[in-house]
């Protein structure tokens, strides 16, 4: 599974300047504006209907969607599926390859440093954890922390 952070913008030029000040590098792509800190990839989307979230890419999501429908509403889209976790983080499940020309580095090179994974803040942490686990993520520590 490949992933990227999806963030909207109303000014692509300002967003690119912001990430470049943080020492992110632009990832060459014909159809999307992508930046990376060496590890994570961020898609900057100027579409006025774009919403912040996480895009996950996989050939098929059939098995996961069956489990997810027991936990939350899952919408079919032309690229795959769309859902949100209990804190309303949009999760785009894209069927097919991401075609991102990026090879992750061992350490991040931006001024933000390295990170250990996904951090959840939710009013319903048990449901959020269940949704992310249904997508194949694992917990490190306990949700009560």
XYZ file of C-alpha atoms in Angstrom:
145
model
C 0.000 0.000 0.000
C 1.258 3.485 -0.863
C -0.026 6.609 0.830
C 0.086 10.365 0.738
C -1.318 13.278 2.691
C -3.886 15.251 0.689
C -4.175 18.963 1.495
C -6.262 21.663 -0.183
C -5.016 25.139 -1.026
C -6.474 28.297 -2.476
C -3.006 29.472 -3.566
C -0.675 26.820 -4.981
C 2.265 29.249 -5.215
C 2.067 30.185 -1.515
C 1.724 26.529 -0.519
C 4.798 25.517 -2.517
C 6.788 28.396 -0.986
C 5.672 27.267 2.498
C 6.825 23.672 1.994
C 10.072 24.758 0.342
C 10.859 26.942 3.390
C 10.493 23.749 5.441
C 13.022 22.144 3.050
C 10.522 19.860 1.331
C 11.346 19.012 -2.277
C 8.983 19.000 -5.233
C 8.211 15.537 -6.637
C 7.873 15.533 -10.422
C 4.361 14.529 -11.473
C 2.387 15.335 -14.639
C -1.044 15.715 -13.049
C -0.540 16.554 -9.351
C 1.466 18.952 -7.223
C 3.503 16.797 -4.821
C 6.151 17.604 -2.213
C 8.184 15.349 0.066
C 10.369 15.544 3.138
C 12.072 12.342 2.000
C 9.655 10.052 3.812
C 6.118 11.437 3.508
C 4.524 12.690 0.298
C 1.979 15.519 0.334
C -0.389 16.272 -2.538
C -1.317 19.970 -2.671
C -4.689 20.296 -4.395
C -5.979 23.697 -5.626
C -9.457 22.357 -6.489
C -12.031 24.351 -4.503
C -13.829 21.123 -3.558
C -10.655 19.426 -2.261
C -10.655 18.351 1.384
C -7.767 17.460 3.666
C -7.211 13.790 4.276
C -5.124 10.718 3.585
C -4.997 8.899 0.237
C -4.216 5.194 0.333
C -3.435 3.317 -2.894
C -3.965 -0.404 -3.396
C -5.021 -2.640 -6.297
C -8.334 -3.599 -4.644
C -10.032 -2.530 -1.405
C -12.866 -5.109 -1.472
C -11.900 -6.965 1.716
C -11.246 -3.796 3.722
C -14.434 -2.074 2.516
C -16.514 -5.036 3.726
C -15.050 -4.582 7.237
C -15.243 -0.775 7.091
C -18.957 -0.755 6.235
C -19.596 -2.286 9.682
C -17.836 0.718 11.290
C -18.693 3.761 9.168
C -20.342 4.972 5.976
C -18.266 4.172 2.873
C -18.972 6.037 -0.371
C -18.092 4.657 -3.820
C -16.115 7.119 -5.970
C -14.808 6.935 -9.529
C -11.294 6.195 -8.171
C -12.318 3.831 -5.361
C -13.935 4.731 -2.037
C -14.222 7.606 0.434
C -14.868 7.426 4.160
C -13.955 9.284 7.309
C -12.783 8.147 10.697
C -14.515 9.115 13.950
C -12.715 12.491 14.038
C -13.826 13.215 10.448
C -10.444 12.687 8.795
C -11.227 11.969 5.145
C -9.724 8.699 3.925
C -9.535 8.236 0.166
C -9.125 4.583 -0.862
C -7.802 4.700 -4.416
C -7.877 1.467 -6.414
C -4.749 1.216 -8.516
C -1.154 2.383 -8.384
C -0.228 5.843 -7.131
C 2.385 6.269 -9.872
C 4.349 8.540 -7.532
C 7.980 8.780 -8.617
C 9.388 8.847 -5.088
C 11.740 6.532 -3.259
C 11.578 7.139 0.513
C 14.802 8.085 2.280
C 15.928 6.555 5.592
C 15.467 9.868 7.384
C 13.445 12.964 6.603
C 15.433 15.957 5.335
C 12.948 18.727 6.163
C 13.320 20.953 9.211
C 10.376 19.079 10.769
C 12.513 16.013 11.514
C 11.430 12.377 11.648
C 8.162 10.914 12.827
C 7.069 7.533 14.135
C 3.731 7.062 12.377
C 0.126 8.139 12.488
C -1.148 9.965 15.555
C -4.891 9.956 16.241
C -6.951 12.512 18.113
C -10.573 11.482 18.380
C -13.626 11.790 20.588
C -14.287 8.125 19.790
C -10.784 6.658 19.860
C -12.021 3.047 19.881
C -13.904 3.526 16.592
C -11.035 5.485 15.018
C -8.576 2.726 15.951
C -10.963 0.081 14.575
C -11.235 1.946 11.251
C -7.462 2.348 10.860
C -6.877 -1.288 11.865
C -9.420 -2.388 9.229
C -7.179 -0.587 6.725
C -4.136 -2.578 7.857
C -2.543 -0.168 10.337
C -1.317 -1.337 13.749
C -1.276 0.379 17.127
C 1.917 1.164 18.972
C 1.067 1.554 22.627
C -2.505 1.726 23.837
C -5.298 4.052 22.707
C -5.795 5.153 26.326
C -2.464 7.020 26.313
